[in-house]
Amino acid sequence: MTSDRSVIVDSLGVGLATGAYGVSFGAISTSSGLSVLQTCLISLLVFTGASQFAFVGIIASGGNPLTGSLTAILLGSRNLFYGVSMAPKLELTPAQRLATAHFVIDESTAMGVTRPTRRQARLGFYWTGISIFVLWNLSTAAGAWAGNAIGDPRTYGLDAAVGAAFLGLLWPRLASAKGRLVALVGAAVALGLVPLTSAGMPIILGGGAAVLLGLLWRPGRAS
């Protein structure tokens, strides 16, 4: 069985890899016309990378802020699915759930949902979520202040940090036939809807399809 120390070390590793990418968001946001304060508030209050990048991307292209906000909400709504999967793992009181909801993101869910015990699920979830929150906001502020002075953040390879970290978390889940099928169905639905739906919808519907398949294909349900 994995030790508590190993869970914490792995969680901090994910936190460092993902949190550093906040530099990129900060620089892109200020170069898109948002102020340093606005940029920092987005990271502090929204705290979901895909939604934040979607919002500033629309602003940068001259889009309506309302459109950017709606797209960000659509992308962020995937966290609803994460919350459903984490609730029985963490076993929190209503007040604790309210305080914890802000840390329900891709990485914290992935580090908590696979743990065999409630203690390790909490360790993986909180150490990952809180470390990313702290580092993401600090690096956002650094990137926002530096602005165009650091050039294109992709030059430093930071654009690959989030994708690489998440792929590393996803890979062990593909060990079973069920995991591979669920992932394949979700990816196929999302990719197929890209040319047919508005931004954000493929992720939501693909994730919904994967969650539905996972719920239907539970142990003992064959009967």
C-alpha positions as protocol buffer text, in pm:
chain_id: "A"
residue {
  index: 1
  type: MET
  ca { x: 0 y: 0 z: 0 }
}
residue {
  index: 2
  type: THR
  ca { x: 125 y: 348 z: -83 }
}
residue {
  index: 3
  type: SER
  ca { x: 247 y: 541 z: 221 }
}
residue {
  index: 4
  type: ASP
  ca { x: 107 y: 876 z: 330 }
}
residue {
  index: 5
  type: ARG
  ca { x: 447 y: 1032 z: 265 }
}
residue {
  index: 6
  type: SER
  ca { x: 446 y: 906 z: -94 }
}
residue {
  index: 7
  type: VAL
  ca { x: 98 y: 1049 z: -151 }
}
residue {
  index: 8
  type: ILE
  ca { x: 208 y: 1390 z: -22 }
}
residue {
  index: 9
  type: VAL
  ca { x: 530 y: 1390 z: -228 }
}
residue {
  index: 10
  type: ASP
  ca { x: 340 y: 1299 z: -545 }
}
residue {
  index: 11
  type: SER
  ca { x: 80 y: 1566 z: -473 }
}
residue {
  index: 12
  type: LEU
  ca { x: 342 y: 1835 z: -422 }
}
residue {
  index: 13
  type: GLY
  ca { x: 511 y: 1729 z: -745 }
}
residue {
  index: 14
  type: VAL
  ca { x: 187 y: 1781 z: -935 }
}
residue {
  index: 15
  type: GLY
  ca { x: 137 y: 2111 z: -753 }
}
residue {
  index: 16
  type: LEU
  ca { x: 478 y: 2241 z: -859 }
}
residue {
  index: 17
  type: ALA
  ca { x: 438 y: 2131 z: -1221 }
}
residue {
  index: 18
  type: THR
  ca { x: 91 y: 2276 z: -1259 }
}
residue {
  index: 19
  type: GLY
  ca { x: 120 y: 2584 z: -1039 }
}
residue {
  index: 20
  type: ALA
  ca { x: 417 y: 2717 z: -1236 }
}
residue {
  index: 21
  type: TYR
  ca { x: 201 y: 2750 z: -1546 }
}
residue {
  index: 22
  type: GLY
  ca { x: 23 y: 3041 z: -1378 }
}
residue {
  index: 23
  type: VAL
  ca { x: 312 y: 3256 z: -1504 }
}
residue {
  index: 24
  type: SER
  ca { x: 184 y: 3198 z: -1855 }
}
residue {
  index: 25
  type: PHE
  ca { x: -170 y: 3297 z: -1763 }
}
residue {
  index: 26
  type: GLY
  ca { x: -54 y: 3613 z: -1590 }
}
residue {
  index: 27
  type: ALA
  ca { x: 155 y: 3724 z: -1887 }
}
residue {
  index: 28
  type: ILE
  ca { x: -112 y: 3640 z: -2146 }
}
residue {
  index: 29
  type: SER
  ca { x: -386 y: 3807 z: -1944 }
}
residue {
  index: 30
  type: THR
  ca { x: -207 y: 4140 z: -1906 }
}
residue {
  index: 31
  type: SER
  ca { x: -97 y: 4136 z: -2269 }
}
residue {
  index: 32
  type: SER
  ca { x: -466 y: 4087 z: -2360 }
}
residue {
  index: 33
  type: GLY
  ca { x: -558 y: 4415 z: -2195 }
}
residue {
  index: 34
  type: LEU
  ca { x: -650 y: 4314 z: -1842 }
}
residue {
  index: 35
  type: SER
  ca { x: -487 y: 4489 z: -1548 }
}
residue {
  index: 36
  type: VAL
  ca { x: -260 y: 4318 z: -1297 }
}
residue {
  index: 37
  type: LEU
  ca { x: -535 y: 4340 z: -1034 }
}
residue {
  index: 38
  type: GLN
  ca { x: -798 y: 4193 z: -1267 }
}
residue {
  index: 39
  type: THR
  ca { x: -562 y: 3912 z: -1363 }
}
residue {
  index: 40
  type: CYS
  ca { x: -483 y: 3823 z: -1003 }
}
residue {
  index: 41
  type: LEU
  ca { x: -851 y: 3834 z: -902 }
}
residue {
  index: 42
  type: ILE
  ca { x: -941 y: 3592 z: -1182 }
}
residue {
  index: 43
  type: SER
  ca { x: -687 y: 3338 z: -1056 }
}
residue {
  index: 44
  type: LEU
  ca { x: -793 y: 3391 z: -696 }
}
residue {
  index: 45
  type: LEU
  ca { x: -1169 y: 3365 z: -749 }
}
residue {
  index: 46
  type: VAL
  ca { x: -1206 y: 3145 z: -1058 }
}
residue {
  index: 47
  type: PHE
  ca { x: -911 y: 2909 z: -1008 }
}
residue {
  index: 48
  type: THR
  ca { x: -964 y: 2675 z: -1300 }
}
residue {
  index: 49
  type: GLY
  ca { x: -698 y: 2706 z: -1566 }
}
residue {
  index: 50
  type: ALA
  ca { x: -894 y: 2608 z: -1877 }
}
residue {
  index: 51
  type: SER
  ca { x: -1172 y: 2854 z: -1799 }
}
residue {
  index: 52
  type: GLN
  ca { x: -925 y: 3133 z: -1729 }
}
residue {
  index: 53
  type: PHE
  ca { x: -737 y: 3081 z: -2056 }
}
residue {
  index: 54
  type: ALA
  ca { x: -1065 y: 3057 z: -2248 }
}
residue {
  index: 55
  type: PHE
  ca { x: -1180 y: 3391 z: -2105 }
}
residue {
  index: 56
  type: VAL
  ca { x: -861 y: 3585 z: -2179 }
}
residue {
  index: 57
  type: GLY
  ca { x: -836 y: 3418 z: -2520 }
}
residue {
  index: 58
  type: ILE
  ca { x: -1174 y: 3557 z: -2619 }
}
residue {
  index: 59
  type: ILE
  ca { x: -1086 y: 3898 z: -2478 }
}
residue {
  index: 60
  type: ALA
  ca { x: -756 y: 3897 z: -2667 }
}
residue {
  index: 61
  type: SER
  ca { x: -934 y: 3825 z: -2995 }
}
residue {
  index: 62
  type: GLY
  ca { x: -1170 y: 4120 z: -2941 }
}
residue {
  index: 63
  type: GLY
  ca { x: -1464 y: 3912 z: -2821 }
}
residue {
  index: 64
  type: ASN
  ca { x: -1738 y: 4020 z: -2582 }
}
residue {
  index: 65
  type: PRO
  ca { x: -1651 y: 3972 z: -2211 }
}
residue {
  index: 66
  type: LEU
  ca { x: -1995 y: 3816 z: -2160 }
}
residue {
  index: 67
  type: THR
  ca { x: -1919 y: 3556 z: -2426 }
}
residue {
  index: 68
  type: GLY
  ca { x: -1587 y: 3489 z: -2258 }
}
residue {
  index: 69
  type: SER
  ca { x: -1757 y: 3448 z: -1921 }
}
residue {
  index: 70
  type: LEU
  ca { x: -2017 y: 3205 z: -2055 }
}
residue {
  index: 71
  type: THR
  ca { x: -1748 y: 2997 z: -2225 }
}
residue {
  index: 72
  type: ALA
  ca { x: -1548 y: 2991 z: -1902 }
}
residue {
  index: 73
  type: ILE
  ca { x: -1854 y: 2877 z: -1707 }
}
residue {
  index: 74
  type: LEU
  ca { x: -1921 y: 2599 z: -1958 }
}
residue {
  index: 75
  type: LEU
  ca { x: -1563 y: 2475 z: -1928 }
}
residue {
  index: 76
  type: GLY
  ca { x: -1566 y: 2505 z: -1550 }
}
residue {
  index: 77
  type: SER
  ca { x: -1890 y: 2310 z: -1515 }
}
residue {
  index: 78
  type: ARG
  ca { x: -1691 y: 1987 z: -1557 }
}
residue {
  index: 79
  type: ASN
  ca { x: -1593 y: 2036 z: -1194 }
}
residue {
  index: 80
  type: LEU
  ca { x: -1950 y: 1938 z: -1105 }
}
residue {
  index: 81
  type: PHE
  ca { x: -1869 y: 1585 z: -1220 }
}
residue {
  index: 82
  type: TYR
  ca { x: -1550 y: 1588 z: -1015 }
}
residue {
  index: 83
  type: GLY
  ca { x: -1741 y: 1696 z: -705 }
}
residue {
  index: 84
  type: VAL
  ca { x: -1985 y: 1408 z: -745 }
}
residue {
  index: 85
  type: SER
  ca { x: -1701 y: 1156 z: -767 }
}
residue {
  index: 86
  type: MET
  ca { x: -1507 y: 1304 z: -475 }
}
residue {
  index: 87
  type: ALA
  ca { x: -1793 y: 1348 z: -228 }
}
residue {
  index: 88
  type: PRO
  ca { x: -1810 y: 983 z: -116 }
}
residue {
  index: 89
  type: LYS
  ca { x: -1430 y: 967 z: -102 }
}
residue {
  index: 90
  type: LEU
  ca { x: -1381 y: 1266 z: 127 }
}
residue {
  index: 91
  type: GLU
  ca { x: -1694 y: 1223 z: 345 }
}
residue {
  index: 92
  type: LEU
  ca { x: -1719 y: 1586 z: 453 }
}
residue {
  index: 93
  type: THR
  ca { x: -1981 y: 1781 z: 648 }
}
residue {
  index: 94
  type: PRO
  ca { x: -2186 y: 2043 z: 457 }
}
residue {
  index: 95
  type: ALA
  ca { x: -1968 y: 2324 z: 595 }
}
residue {
  index: 96
  type: GLN
  ca { x: -1650 y: 2139 z: 500 }
}
residue {
  index: 97
  type: ARG
  ca { x: -1784 y: 2077 z: 149 }
}
residue {
  index: 98
  type: LEU
  ca { x: -1848 y: 2448 z: 106 }
}
residue {
  index: 99
  type: ALA
  ca { x: -1491 y: 2531 z: 208 }
}
residue {
  index: 100
  type: THR
  ca { x: -1347 y: 2252 z: -8 }
}
residue {
  index: 101
  type: ALA
  ca { x: -1541 y: 2322 z: -329 }
}
residue {
  index: 102
  type: HIS
  ca { x: -1292 y: 2584 z: -451 }
}
residue {
  index: 103
  type: PHE
  ca { x: -1016 y: 2320 z: -468 }
}
residue {
  index: 104
  type: VAL
  ca { x: -1211 y: 2074 z: -685 }
}
residue {
  index: 105
  type: ILE
  ca { x: -1003 y: 2081 z: -1005 }
}
residue {
  index: 106
  type: ASP
  ca { x: -863 y: 1827 z: -1251 }
}
residue {
  index: 107
  type: GLU
  ca { x: -542 y: 1751 z: -1065 }
}
residue {
  index: 108
  type: SER
  ca { x: -677 y: 1741 z: -707 }
}
residue {
  index: 109
  type: THR
  ca { x: -956 y: 1507 z: -815 }
}
residue {
  index: 110
  type: ALA
  ca { x: -716 y: 1276 z: -999 }
}
residue {
  index: 111
  type: MET
  ca { x: -485 y: 1260 z: -696 }
}
residue {
  index: 112
  type: GLY
  ca { x: -769 y: 1186 z: -455 }
}
residue {
  index: 113
  type: VAL
  ca { x: -1021 y: 970 z: -636 }
}
residue {
  index: 114
  type: THR
  ca { x: -793 y: 667 z: -682 }
}
residue {
  index: 115
  type: ARG
  ca { x: -683 y: 639 z: -318 }
}
residue {
  index: 116
  type: PRO
  ca { x: -791 y: 325 z: -129 }
}
residue {
  index: 117
  type: THR
  ca { x: -868 y: 498 z: 204 }
}
residue {
  index: 118
  type: ARG
  ca { x: -1044 y: 816 z: 308 }
}
residue {
  index: 119
  type: ARG
  ca { x: -728 y: 943 z: 480 }
}
residue {
  index: 120
  type: GLN
  ca { x: -517 y: 911 z: 166 }
}
residue {
  index: 121
  type: ALA
  ca { x: -795 y: 1047 z: -53 }
}
residue {
  index: 122
  type: ARG
  ca { x: -798 y: 1359 z: 165 }
}
residue {
  index: 123
  type: LEU
  ca { x: -419 y: 1382 z: 165 }
}
residue {
  index: 124
  type: GLY
  ca { x: -398 y: 1356 z: -214 }
}
residue {
  index: 125
  type: PHE
  ca { x: -685 y: 1594 z: -272 }
}
residue {
  index: 126
  type: TYR
  ca { x: -591 y: 1869 z: -27 }
}
residue {
  index: 127
  type: TRP
  ca { x: -213 y: 1864 z: -73 }
}
residue {
  index: 128
  type: THR
  ca { x: -259 y: 1885 z: -450 }
}
residue {
  index: 129
  type: GLY
  ca { x: -541 y: 2138 z: -452 }
}
residue {
  index: 130
  type: ILE
  ca { x: -393 y: 2376 z: -196 }
}
residue {
  index: 131
  type: SER
  ca { x: -37 y: 2361 z: -332 }
}
residue {
  index: 132
  type: ILE
  ca { x: -163 y: 2439 z: -683 }
}
residue {
  index: 133
  type: PHE
  ca { x: -384 y: 2719 z: -550 }
}
residue {
  index: 134
  type: VAL
  ca { x: -95 y: 2888 z: -369 }
}
residue {
  index: 135
  type: LEU
  ca { x: 158 y: 2844 z: -650 }
}
residue {
  index: 136
  type: TRP
  ca { x: -91 y: 2927 z: -926 }
}
residue {
  index: 137
  type: ASN
  ca { x: -176 y: 3260 z: -764 }
}
residue {
  index: 138
  type: LEU
  ca { x: 185 y: 3348 z: -686 }
}
residue {
  index: 139
  type: SER
  ca { x: 299 y: 3265 z: -1040 }
}
residue {
  index: 140
  type: THR
  ca { x: 1 y: 3448 z: -1188 }
}
residue {
  index: 141
  type: ALA
  ca { x: 107 y: 3761 z: -1001 }
}
residue {
  index: 142
  type: ALA
  ca { x: 467 y: 3718 z: -1117 }
}
residue {
  index: 143
  type: GLY
  ca { x: 361 y: 3670 z: -1478 }
}
residue {
  index: 144
  type: ALA
  ca { x: 121 y: 3962 z: -1465 }
}
residue {
  index: 145
  type: TRP
  ca { x: 387 y: 4197 z: -1329 }
}
residue {
  index: 146
  type: ALA
  ca { x: 647 y: 4079 z: -1576 }
}
residue {
  index: 147
  type: GLY
  ca { x: 401 y: 4111 z: -1866 }
}
residue {
  index: 148
  type: ASN
  ca { x: 562 y: 4124 z: -2204 }
}
residue {
  index: 149
  type: ALA
  ca { x: 909 y: 4147 z: -2048 }
}
residue {
  index: 150
  type: ILE
  ca { x: 938 y: 3766 z: -2030 }
}
residue {
  index: 151
  type: GLY
  ca { x: 833 y: 3719 z: -2392 }
}
residue {
  index: 152
  type: ASP
  ca { x: 627 y: 3420 z: -2499 }
}
residue {
  index: 153
  type: PRO
  ca { x: 597 y: 3181 z: -2199 }
}
residue {
  index: 154
  type: ARG
  ca { x: 590 y: 2888 z: -2441 }
}
residue {
  index: 155
  type: THR
  ca { x: 957 y: 2958 z: -2507 }
}
residue {
  index: 156
  type: TYR
  ca { x: 1031 y: 2817 z: -2161 }
}
residue {
  index: 157
  type: GLY
  ca { x: 820 y: 2505 z: -2210 }
}
residue {
  index: 158
  type: LEU
  ca { x: 559 y: 2611 z: -1955 }
}
residue {
  index: 159
  type: ASP
  ca { x: 277 y: 2544 z: -2198 }
}
residue {
  index: 160
  type: ALA
  ca { x: 346 y: 2170 z: -2167 }
}
residue {
  index: 161
  type: ALA
  ca { x: 342 y: 2155 z: -1787 }
}
residue {
  index: 162
  type: VAL
  ca { x: -31 y: 2115 z: -1734 }
}
residue {
  index: 163
  type: GLY
  ca { x: -82 y: 1867 z: -2016 }
}
residue {
  index: 164
  type: ALA
  ca { x: 216 y: 1656 z: -1910 }
}
residue {
  index: 165
  type: ALA
  ca { x: 106 y: 1648 z: -1547 }
}
residue {
  index: 166
  type: PHE
  ca { x: -250 y: 1551 z: -1633 }
}
residue {
  index: 167
  type: LEU
  ca { x: -139 y: 1284 z: -1881 }
}
residue {
  index: 168
  type: GLY
  ca { x: 79 y: 1135 z: -1608 }
}
residue {
  index: 169
  type: LEU
  ca { x: -223 y: 1119 z: -1378 }
}
residue {
  index: 170
  type: LEU
  ca { x: -450 y: 972 z: -1645 }
}
residue {
  index: 171
  type: TRP
  ca { x: -213 y: 697 z: -1758 }
}
residue {
  index: 172
  type: PRO
  ca { x: -255 y: 465 z: -1454 }
}
residue {
  index: 173
  type: ARG
  ca { x: -634 y: 483 z: -1497 }
}
residue {
  index: 174
  type: LEU
  ca { x: -598 y: 321 z: -1840 }
}
residue {
  index: 175
  type: ALA
  ca { x: -464 y: -5 z: -1695 }
}
residue {
  index: 176
  type: SER
  ca { x: -809 y: -169 z: -1697 }
}
residue {
  index: 177
  type: ALA
  ca { x: -1032 y: -242 z: -1995 }
}
residue {
  index: 178
  type: LYS
  ca { x: -1310 y: -39 z: -1830 }
}
residue {
  index: 179
  type: GLY
  ca { x: -1083 y: 264 z: -1786 }
}
residue {
  index: 180
  type: ARG
  ca { x: -970 y: 250 z: -2148 }
}
residue {
  index: 181
  type: LEU
  ca { x: -1325 y: 216 z: -2280 }
}
residue {
  index: 182
  type: VAL
  ca { x: -1458 y: 502 z: -2067 }
}
residue {
  index: 183
  type: ALA
  ca { x: -1168 y: 727 z: -2176 }
}
residue {
  index: 184
  type: LEU
  ca { x: -1215 y: 631 z: -2541 }
}
residue {
  index: 185
  type: VAL
  ca { x: -1589 y: 701 z: -2536 }
}
residue {
  index: 186
  type: GLY
  ca { x: -1543 y: 1037 z: -2365 }
}
residue {
  index: 187
  type: ALA
  ca { x: -1267 y: 1142 z: -2605 }
}
residue {
  index: 188
  type: ALA
  ca { x: -1462 y: 1026 z: -2911 }
}
residue {
  index: 189
  type: VAL
  ca { x: -1775 y: 1216 z: -2807 }
}
residue {
  index: 190
  type: ALA
  ca { x: -1578 y: 1533 z: -2734 }
}
residue {
  index: 191
  type: LEU
  ca { x: -1378 y: 1523 z: -3058 }
}
residue {
  index: 192
  type: GLY
  ca { x: -1685 y: 1445 z: -3266 }
}
residue {
  index: 193
  type: LEU
  ca { x: -1870 y: 1745 z: -3125 }
}
residue {
  index: 194
  type: VAL
  ca { x: -1588 y: 1998 z: -3180 }
}
residue {
  index: 195
  type: PRO
  ca { x: -1706 y: 2106 z: -3528 }
}
residue {
  index: 196
  type: LEU
  ca { x: -2074 y: 2088 z: -3432 }
}
residue {
  index: 197
  type: THR
  ca { x: -2102 y: 2276 z: -3103 }
}
residue {
  index: 198
  type: SER
  ca { x: -1984 y: 2595 z: -2939 }
}
residue {
  index: 199
  type: ALA
  ca { x: -1665 y: 2618 z: -2732 }
}
residue {
  index: 200
  type: GLY
  ca { x: -1688 y: 2430 z: -2404 }
}
residue {
  index: 201
  type: MET
  ca { x: -1975 y: 2200 z: -2498 }
}
residue {
  index: 202
  type: PRO
  ca { x: -1757 y: 1913 z: -2633 }
}
residue {
  index: 203
  type: ILE
  ca { x: -1576 y: 1888 z: -2299 }
}
residue {
  index: 204
  type: ILE
  ca { x: -1900 y: 1894 z: -2100 }
}
residue {
  index: 205
  type: LEU
  ca { x: -2083 y: 1642 z: -2318 }
}
residue {
  index: 206
  type: GLY
  ca { x: -1780 y: 1415 z: -2358 }
}
residue {
  index: 207
  type: GLY
  ca { x: -1726 y: 1418 z: -1983 }
}
residue {
  index: 208
  type: GLY
  ca { x: -2095 y: 1353 z: -1927 }
}
residue {
  index: 209
  type: ALA
  ca { x: -2086 y: 1053 z: -2160 }
}
residue {
  index: 210
  type: ALA
  ca { x: -1783 y: 911 z: -1975 }
}
residue {
  index: 211
  type: VAL
  ca { x: -1945 y: 964 z: -1635 }
}
residue {
  index: 212
  type: LEU
  ca { x: -2271 y: 803 z: -1752 }
}
residue {
  index: 213
  type: LEU
  ca { x: -2087 y: 501 z: -1890 }
}
residue {
  index: 214
  type: GLY
  ca { x: -1888 y: 468 z: -1568 }
}
residue {
  index: 215
  type: LEU
  ca { x: -2205 y: 481 z: -1358 }
}
residue {
  index: 216
  type: LEU
  ca { x: -2382 y: 224 z: -1574 }
}
residue {
  index: 217
  type: TRP
  ca { x: -2082 y: -9 z: -1574 }
}
residue {
  index: 218
  type: ARG
  ca { x: -2045 y: -64 z: -1200 }
}
residue {
  index: 219
  type: PRO
  ca { x: -1944 y: -393 z: -1038 }
}
residue {
  index: 220
  type: GLY
  ca { x: -2248 y: -610 z: -982 }
}
residue {
  index: 221
  type: ARG
  ca { x: -2466 y: -419 z: -1223 }
}
residue {
  index: 222
  type: ALA
  ca { x: -2447 y: -684 z: -1497 }
}
residue {
  index: 223
  type: SER
  ca { x: -2748 y: -861 z: -1347 }
}
